[in-house]
Short mmCIF file of C-alpha atoms in Angstrom, two decimals:
data_model
loop_
_atom_site.label_atom_id
_atom_site.label_comp_id
_atom_site.label_asym_id
_atom_site.label_seq_id
_atom_site.Cartn_x
_atom_site.Cartn_y
_atom_site.Cartn_z
CA MET A 145 46.94 149.24 96.45
CA LYS A 146 47.98 149.28 100.08
CA SER A 147 46.49 146.07 101.41
CA LEU A 148 44.60 142.91 100.67
CA ASP A 149 41.59 144.34 102.51
CA GLU A 150 41.42 147.23 100.04
CA TYR A 151 41.38 144.77 97.14
CA PHE A 152 38.51 142.75 98.56
CA ILE A 153 36.49 145.69 99.87
CA ARG A 154 35.83 146.63 96.25
CA LYS A 155 33.95 143.38 95.89
CA THR A 156 31.19 144.83 98.08
CA GLU A 157 30.10 146.72 94.96
CA ASP A 158 28.69 143.37 93.81
CA ILE A 159 26.27 143.35 96.75
CA SER A 160 22.80 144.87 97.05
CA PHE A 161 20.64 144.90 100.17
CA ILE A 162 17.05 144.17 101.04
CA GLU A 163 15.80 146.20 103.93
CA ILE A 164 13.08 144.65 106.08
CA LYS A 165 10.11 146.89 106.81
CA PRO A 166 10.03 148.32 110.32
CA ASP A 167 8.39 146.07 112.87
CA SER A 168 8.78 143.12 110.46
CA LEU A 169 10.69 139.90 111.02
CA VAL A 170 12.36 137.34 108.76
CA TYR A 171 12.97 133.78 109.87
CA ILE A 172 15.72 131.53 108.55
CA ASN A 173 15.48 128.06 110.07
CA ASN A 174 13.67 129.52 113.08
CA TYR A 175 16.37 132.19 113.48
CA ARG A 176 14.65 135.52 113.85
CA ILE A 177 16.12 138.46 111.92
CA GLY A 178 14.97 141.93 112.86
CA ALA A 179 14.51 144.96 110.62
CA GLU A 180 17.85 146.41 111.80
CA VAL A 181 19.81 143.69 109.94
CA PRO A 182 20.10 144.31 106.16
CA LEU A 183 19.88 141.22 103.98
CA PRO A 184 22.55 141.07 101.23
CA LEU A 185 22.12 139.72 97.72
CA ILE A 186 24.77 139.12 95.06
CA VAL A 187 23.73 141.39 92.19
CA ASP A 188 24.86 139.04 89.40
CA GLU A 189 23.01 136.14 90.99
CA LEU A 190 19.82 138.18 91.23
CA ILE A 191 20.15 139.38 87.62
CA SER A 192 20.71 135.79 86.49
CA GLU A 193 17.53 134.68 88.25
CA ILE A 194 15.54 137.47 86.61
CA LYS A 195 16.88 136.57 83.14
CA GLU A 196 16.05 132.92 83.70
CA GLY A 197 12.60 133.77 84.97
CA THR A 198 13.20 132.03 88.28
CA ALA A 199 13.00 135.18 90.43
CA LYS A 200 9.84 135.32 92.55
CA ASP A 201 8.15 138.00 94.54
CA GLU A 202 9.89 136.56 97.57
CA VAL A 203 13.67 136.29 97.43
CA LYS A 204 14.99 132.77 98.01
CA VAL A 205 16.66 132.14 101.37
CA SER A 206 19.61 130.56 99.57
CA SER A 207 20.23 133.84 97.73
CA ILE A 208 20.38 135.71 101.03
CA ILE A 209 22.73 133.07 102.49
CA ASN A 210 25.02 133.36 99.46
CA GLY A 211 24.97 137.12 99.83
CA MET A 212 26.02 136.87 103.48
CA ILE A 213 28.87 134.51 102.60
CA TYR A 214 30.08 136.76 99.81
CA LEU A 215 29.96 139.87 102.00
CA ILE A 216 31.88 138.13 104.79
CA GLY A 217 34.56 137.26 102.24
CA ALA A 218 34.69 140.79 100.86
CA ASP A 219 34.49 142.72 104.13
CA PRO A 220 34.98 140.87 107.44
CA ASN A 221 34.75 144.23 109.22
CA PHE A 222 31.16 144.73 108.06
CA LYS A 223 28.96 145.92 110.89
CA PHE A 224 26.74 142.82 110.93
CA PHE A 225 29.52 140.21 110.61
CA GLU A 226 28.68 138.49 113.90
CA GLN A 227 24.95 138.37 113.15
CA TYR A 228 25.63 136.93 109.69
CA LYS A 229 27.97 134.35 111.19
CA GLU A 230 25.32 133.27 113.68
CA ILE A 231 22.70 133.09 110.93
CA LEU A 232 24.94 130.96 108.69
CA TYR A 233 25.70 128.35 111.35
CA ASN A 234 22.04 128.30 112.35
CA TYR A 235 21.05 127.81 108.73
CA ASP A 236 23.38 124.82 108.30
CA GLU A 237 25.79 123.47 110.87
CA LYS A 238 27.87 122.18 107.95
CA VAL A 239 27.97 125.57 106.24
CA GLU A 240 31.79 125.50 106.16
CA GLU A 241 31.71 122.41 103.94
CA TYR A 242 29.21 124.16 101.67
CA ILE A 243 31.38 127.29 101.39
CA LEU A 244 34.50 125.24 100.60
CA TYR A 245 32.63 123.20 97.98
CA ILE A 246 31.15 126.25 96.23
CA GLY A 247 34.42 128.19 96.44
CA LEU A 248 36.40 125.41 94.75
CA LYS A 249 33.60 124.81 92.25
CA LYS A 250 33.64 128.44 91.18
CA ILE A 251 37.44 128.40 90.77
CA ASN A 252 37.29 125.23 88.71
CA GLU A 253 34.47 126.63 86.56
CA ASN A 254 36.32 129.82 85.58
CA SER A 255 34.69 132.07 88.18
CA PHE A 256 38.03 132.56 89.89
CA GLU A 257 37.37 135.94 91.52
CA ASP A 258 34.10 134.76 93.04
CA GLY A 259 35.75 131.55 94.23
CA LEU A 260 38.53 133.55 95.86
CA VAL A 261 35.97 135.62 97.79
CA TRP A 262 34.15 132.47 98.96
CA LEU A 263 37.36 130.86 100.19
CA ARG A 264 38.24 134.06 102.00
CA ALA A 265 34.80 133.97 103.60
CA LEU A 266 35.55 130.54 105.02
CA TYR A 267 38.91 131.78 106.30
CA ASN A 268 37.20 134.77 107.93
CA LEU A 269 34.52 132.58 109.49
CA ASN A 270 36.88 129.95 110.86
CA SER A 271 40.62 130.39 110.42
CA LYS A 272 41.13 126.99 112.08
CA ASN A 273 39.48 125.13 109.20
CA ILE A 274 42.66 123.68 107.76
CA MET A 275 41.34 122.72 104.33
CA GLY A 276 39.65 126.07 103.97
CA LYS A 277 42.84 127.83 104.98
CA TYR A 278 45.00 125.69 102.67
CA ASN A 279 42.77 126.24 99.64
CA TYR A 280 42.53 129.95 100.32
CA ALA A 281 46.34 130.14 100.41
CA LEU A 282 46.47 128.24 97.11
CA ALA A 283 43.97 130.66 95.59
CA LEU A 284 46.01 133.68 96.71
CA GLU A 285 49.10 132.09 95.16
CA GLU A 286 47.20 131.49 91.93
CA LYS A 287 45.99 135.10 91.92
CA ALA A 288 49.63 136.24 92.15
CA ARG A 289 50.55 133.94 89.26
CA ARG A 290 47.74 135.35 87.09
CA LEU A 291 49.06 138.87 87.66
CA LEU A 292 52.54 138.06 86.33
CA SER A 293 51.64 139.14 82.81
CA ASN A 294 50.58 142.57 84.12
CA ASN A 295 54.00 143.25 85.69
CA ASP A 296 52.27 144.73 88.74
CA ASN A 297 54.99 143.69 91.18
CA LYS A 298 53.44 145.33 94.23
CA LYS A 299 50.12 143.59 93.76
CA ILE A 300 51.84 140.27 92.97
CA ALA A 301 53.88 140.57 96.17
CA MET A 302 50.76 141.42 98.17
CA PHE A 303 48.94 138.23 97.15
CA LEU A 304 52.03 136.05 97.30
CA ASN A 305 53.07 137.29 100.75
CA SER A 306 49.53 136.75 102.03
CA SER A 307 49.62 133.21 100.68
CA THR A 308 53.00 132.58 102.34
CA ASN A 309 51.72 133.91 105.66
CA ILE A 310 48.75 131.55 105.62
CA PHE A 311 50.89 128.52 104.77
CA GLU A 312 53.07 129.52 107.73
CA GLU A 313 49.99 129.71 109.93
CA ILE A 314 49.11 126.17 108.86
CA ILE A 315 52.42 124.61 109.86
CA ASN A 316 52.43 126.52 113.15
CA GLU A 317 48.99 125.20 114.04
CA ASN A 318 49.21 121.81 112.26
CA PRO A 319 52.88 120.72 112.20
CA ASN A 320 52.10 117.50 110.34
CA PHE A 321 50.26 119.05 107.39
CA ASP A 322 52.71 117.99 104.71
CA LEU A 323 51.36 119.97 101.73
CA ALA A 324 52.01 123.30 103.44
CA TYR A 325 55.72 122.42 103.74
CA TYR A 326 55.73 121.46 100.06
CA LYS A 327 54.29 124.83 99.03
CA LEU A 328 56.40 126.89 101.45
CA GLY A 329 59.57 125.37 100.05
CA TYR A 330 58.71 126.89 96.67
CA HIS A 331 57.67 130.21 98.19
CA TYR A 332 60.96 130.57 100.03
CA LYS A 333 63.01 129.37 97.06
CA ASN A 334 61.33 131.88 94.74
CA SER A 335 62.09 134.68 97.21
CA GLN A 336 65.73 133.47 97.37
CA GLN A 337 65.43 132.25 100.95
CA TYR A 338 67.12 128.99 100.12
CA ILE A 339 67.96 127.88 103.65
CA LYS A 340 64.35 128.25 104.79
CA GLY A 341 63.17 126.56 101.60
CA SER A 342 65.43 123.58 102.17
CA LEU A 343 64.17 123.23 105.76
CA MET A 344 60.58 123.13 104.51
CA TRP A 345 61.36 120.57 101.86
CA LYS A 346 63.32 118.36 104.24
CA LYS A 347 60.30 118.40 106.53
CA TYR A 348 58.11 117.45 103.58
CA LEU A 349 60.39 114.49 102.86
CA GLN A 350 59.62 113.27 106.39
CA LEU A 351 55.86 113.72 106.12
CA GLY A 352 54.96 113.43 102.43
CA LYS A 353 53.31 110.35 100.96
CA ASP A 354 53.18 111.06 97.23
CA ASN A 355 56.21 109.35 95.64
CA GLU A 356 56.22 111.58 92.58
CA MET A 357 56.19 114.74 94.70
CA LEU A 358 58.87 113.32 96.98
CA ASP A 359 61.14 112.70 93.99
CA GLU A 360 60.43 116.22 92.74
CA ILE A 361 61.52 117.71 96.06
CA ARG A 362 64.68 115.59 96.22
CA GLU A 363 65.65 116.96 92.79
CA ASN A 364 64.91 120.52 93.91
CA LEU A 365 66.98 120.14 97.05
CA GLU A 366 69.94 118.94 95.03
CA ALA A 367 69.54 121.81 92.57
CA ILE A 368 69.69 124.54 95.24
CA GLN A 369 72.68 123.27 97.23
CA ASP A 370 75.02 125.95 95.88
CA ASP A 371 72.37 128.62 96.49
CA ILE A 372 72.20 127.45 100.10
CA ILE A 373 75.99 127.67 100.44
CA TYR A 374 75.92 131.17 98.92
CA GLU A 375 73.20 132.29 101.34
CA GLU A 376 75.11 130.82 104.29
CA GLY A 377 78.26 132.60 103.13
CA TYR A 378 76.84 136.05 102.59
CA SER A 379 74.79 135.80 105.80
CA LYS A 380 78.02 135.28 107.74
CA ILE A 381 79.69 138.21 106.00
CA LEU A 382 76.76 140.53 106.64
CA SER A 383 76.60 139.45 110.28
CA GLY A 384 80.26 140.31 110.87
CA ASN A 385 81.98 136.96 110.37
CA PRO A 386 83.77 137.51 107.03
CA ARG A 387 86.36 134.75 107.35
CA ALA A 388 83.69 132.08 107.83
CA GLY A 389 81.73 133.63 104.97
CA LEU A 390 84.70 133.58 102.60
CA GLU A 391 85.34 129.95 103.50
CA LYS A 392 81.86 129.19 102.18
CA LEU A 393 81.95 131.42 99.11
CA LEU A 394 85.44 131.04 97.64
CA PRO A 395 84.96 127.40 96.47
CA LEU A 396 81.93 128.54 94.42
CA LYS A 397 84.14 130.78 92.23
CA GLU A 398 85.49 127.73 90.46
CA LYS A 399 82.00 126.76 89.29
CA TYR A 400 80.44 130.15 88.58
CA VAL A 401 82.54 132.47 86.47
CA ASP A 402 79.78 134.99 85.73
CA TRP A 403 77.88 135.18 89.03
CA TRP A 404 78.58 138.83 89.83
CA ASN A 405 76.65 138.76 93.12
CA LEU A 406 79.08 136.10 94.32
CA PHE A 407 82.08 138.26 93.40
CA PHE A 408 80.51 141.22 95.19
CA MET A 409 80.04 139.31 98.44
CA ILE A 410 83.59 137.91 98.26
CA GLY A 411 84.86 141.44 97.72
CA LEU A 412 82.87 142.63 100.73
CA GLY A 413 84.38 139.84 102.82
CA TYR A 414 87.89 140.75 101.73
CA ARG A 415 87.26 144.43 102.45
CA GLN A 416 86.03 143.62 105.97
CA ILE A 417 89.26 141.79 106.83
CA GLY A 418 91.48 144.48 105.31
CA MET A 419 92.50 142.62 102.14
CA TYR A 420 91.83 145.69 100.01
CA LYS A 421 93.72 144.72 96.87
CA GLU A 422 91.92 141.39 96.71
CA ALA A 423 88.61 143.17 97.33
CA ILE A 424 89.33 145.66 94.53
CA ALA A 425 89.87 142.80 92.10
CA GLU A 426 86.47 141.33 93.00
CA PHE A 427 84.60 144.64 92.71
CA GLU A 428 86.25 145.38 89.37
CA THR A 429 85.04 141.98 88.16
CA VAL A 430 81.53 142.94 89.23
CA LEU A 431 81.81 146.15 87.20
CA ASP A 432 82.99 144.16 84.17
CA PHE A 433 79.60 142.44 84.23
CA VAL A 434 77.50 145.39 85.46
CA PRO A 435 79.36 148.66 84.77
CA ASP A 436 76.90 150.83 86.71
CA GLN A 437 76.53 148.62 89.79
CA VAL A 438 76.35 151.39 92.39
CA ASP A 439 77.20 149.33 95.46
CA ALA A 440 80.29 147.92 93.77
CA LEU A 441 81.40 151.44 92.84
CA ASN A 442 80.92 152.55 96.44
CA GLU A 443 82.83 149.55 97.83
CA LEU A 444 85.60 150.09 95.30
CA GLY A 445 85.84 153.71 96.43
CA LEU A 446 86.13 152.63 100.07
CA CYS A 447 88.93 150.19 99.26
CA LEU A 448 90.84 152.81 97.28
CA ALA A 449 90.43 155.28 100.13
CA PHE A 450 91.77 152.75 102.63
CA LEU A 451 94.82 152.32 100.37
CA GLY A 452 95.36 156.08 100.37
CA GLU A 453 94.27 156.60 96.77
CA GLY A 454 91.90 159.47 97.58
CA ASN A 455 91.50 160.92 94.09
CA GLU A 456 90.66 157.54 92.55
CA ALA A 457 88.23 156.90 95.39
CA ILE A 458 86.52 160.25 94.72
CA ASN A 459 86.09 159.30 91.06
CA LYS A 460 84.32 156.07 92.02
CA PHE A 461 82.11 157.79 94.61
CA THR A 462 81.23 160.53 92.11
CA ARG A 463 80.07 158.01 89.54
CA ALA A 464 78.02 156.23 92.20
CA ILE A 465 76.39 159.53 93.24
CA GLU A 466 75.53 160.31 89.62
CA LEU A 467 73.67 157.01 89.50
CA ARG A 468 72.10 157.29 92.96
CA PRO A 469 72.04 160.99 93.92
CA LYS A 470 69.88 160.56 97.04
CA ASP A 471 72.22 158.09 98.76
CA TYR A 472 73.58 160.00 101.76
CA GLU A 473 76.02 157.22 102.72
CA ILE A 474 77.91 157.42 99.42
CA ARG A 475 77.96 161.21 99.60
CA CYS A 476 79.38 160.99 103.12
CA ASN A 477 82.02 158.54 101.90
CA ARG A 478 83.07 160.99 99.20
CA GLY A 479 83.22 163.74 101.80
CA MET A 480 85.66 161.70 103.87
CA ALA A 481 87.75 161.02 100.73
CA TYR A 482 87.91 164.77 100.16
CA LEU A 483 89.11 165.14 103.74
CA GLN A 484 91.80 162.59 102.98
CA ILE A 485 93.24 164.84 100.26
CA ASN A 486 92.73 167.98 102.39
CA ASP A 487 89.96 169.40 100.20
CA ILE A 488 88.03 170.82 103.15
CA GLU A 489 85.60 172.86 101.05
CA ASN A 490 84.25 169.91 99.05
CA ALA A 491 84.37 167.66 102.09
CA GLU A 492 82.17 170.12 103.98
CA LYS A 493 79.68 170.30 101.08
CA ASP A 494 79.31 166.53 100.89
CA ILE A 495 79.17 165.80 104.60
CA ASN A 496 76.69 168.61 105.30
CA THR A 497 74.52 167.47 102.40
CA ALA A 498 74.61 163.90 103.72
CA TYR A 499 73.68 165.17 107.18
CA GLU A 500 70.75 167.15 105.76
CA MET A 501 69.54 163.99 104.02
CA CYS A 502 69.72 161.94 107.23
CA ASP A 503 70.66 163.57 110.50
CA THR A 504 70.16 160.38 112.55
CA ASP A 505 72.71 158.14 110.84
CA GLU A 506 75.56 157.39 113.25
CA ILE A 507 78.26 157.27 110.59
CA THR A 508 77.16 160.58 109.09
CA ILE A 509 77.13 162.15 112.55
CA SER A 510 80.67 160.82 113.17
CA CYS A 511 81.85 162.21 109.83
CA LYS A 512 80.40 165.60 110.68
CA LYS A 513 82.22 165.57 114.03
CA GLU A 514 85.48 164.59 112.32
CA LEU A 515 85.05 167.42 109.83
CA GLN A 516 84.49 169.92 112.63
CA LYS A 517 87.53 168.60 114.50
CA ILE A 518 89.76 169.11 111.46
CA LYS A 519 88.34 172.58 110.83
CA ASN A 520 89.04 173.56 114.42
CA MET A 521 92.63 172.40 114.05
CA ALA A 522 93.16 174.37 110.86
#
């Protein structure tokens, strides 16, 4: 499933339409509806009325209103969205309160999917309605949680990311809405964005009023302090400041003897400052925990190549390629290692293959130029 819209558009299958006879009119609270506007009904609601014997020759206005709300939730791009919106506000100036009430009622009464559509309808009608927006974000989060047992990671991410985006909208538009900071802290923490999570929770500590929730957040902040330090450290390494990154990460080694990601980032920091032997030790530790960790194999190969151990480097690159055959960067690295031991034939095979995989990568282009330079000198 490519988008949230595609998920909800399927809900339109639950809608049927009444078409007004030509030259006829329908009035809802003195609002005139012409024959060109189809009137939607929720199929299950209509069937329920028939079974209960409450359906009449004339369809109830409330059923049409509910159909409009449901369709707006399922498909905000529906041709008659603006007309439906005008009808709804004309029908009841407090229609937003009604939609929020029914949406939450359905969720609490085990009609979760219907409730989700109703809350989305309120969001589509008025994205500035803060309680509507907040409860819709909660419902999207809950939908993601309910999908966990299905292991459908793409769909889980779709709902969770949509929920996160709406919570972010809330704090951008309403900076003092404390509950959004509370929820965002968890969203960021669960996506391993610990620095952002801590910022949200610190803001909640300033705004929150519930003592139990405040204590909960204080405990969470204390629990993620090392994760924050780790994120700060690897962010510095990845942004080209390895010494500052190592200063953050090295003290964590004393506490975490089996955190292989930590060893990998320390190794990367060492490699960036030319401490290749120290980097090799870290990458070998990673491989002790995860023998087929491709990135560690690649980094180990680079370090060995820098130390002039071309054949050993080739062995590491070869194993990495076996595990990840479509990685042009590793193949290019092996090509350069072949060049190091004057194996021009294999170097040419690897570098040309890497170039065929990605002819826009600057490093691959440079390797190809270096290969050509050496061939011209031969």
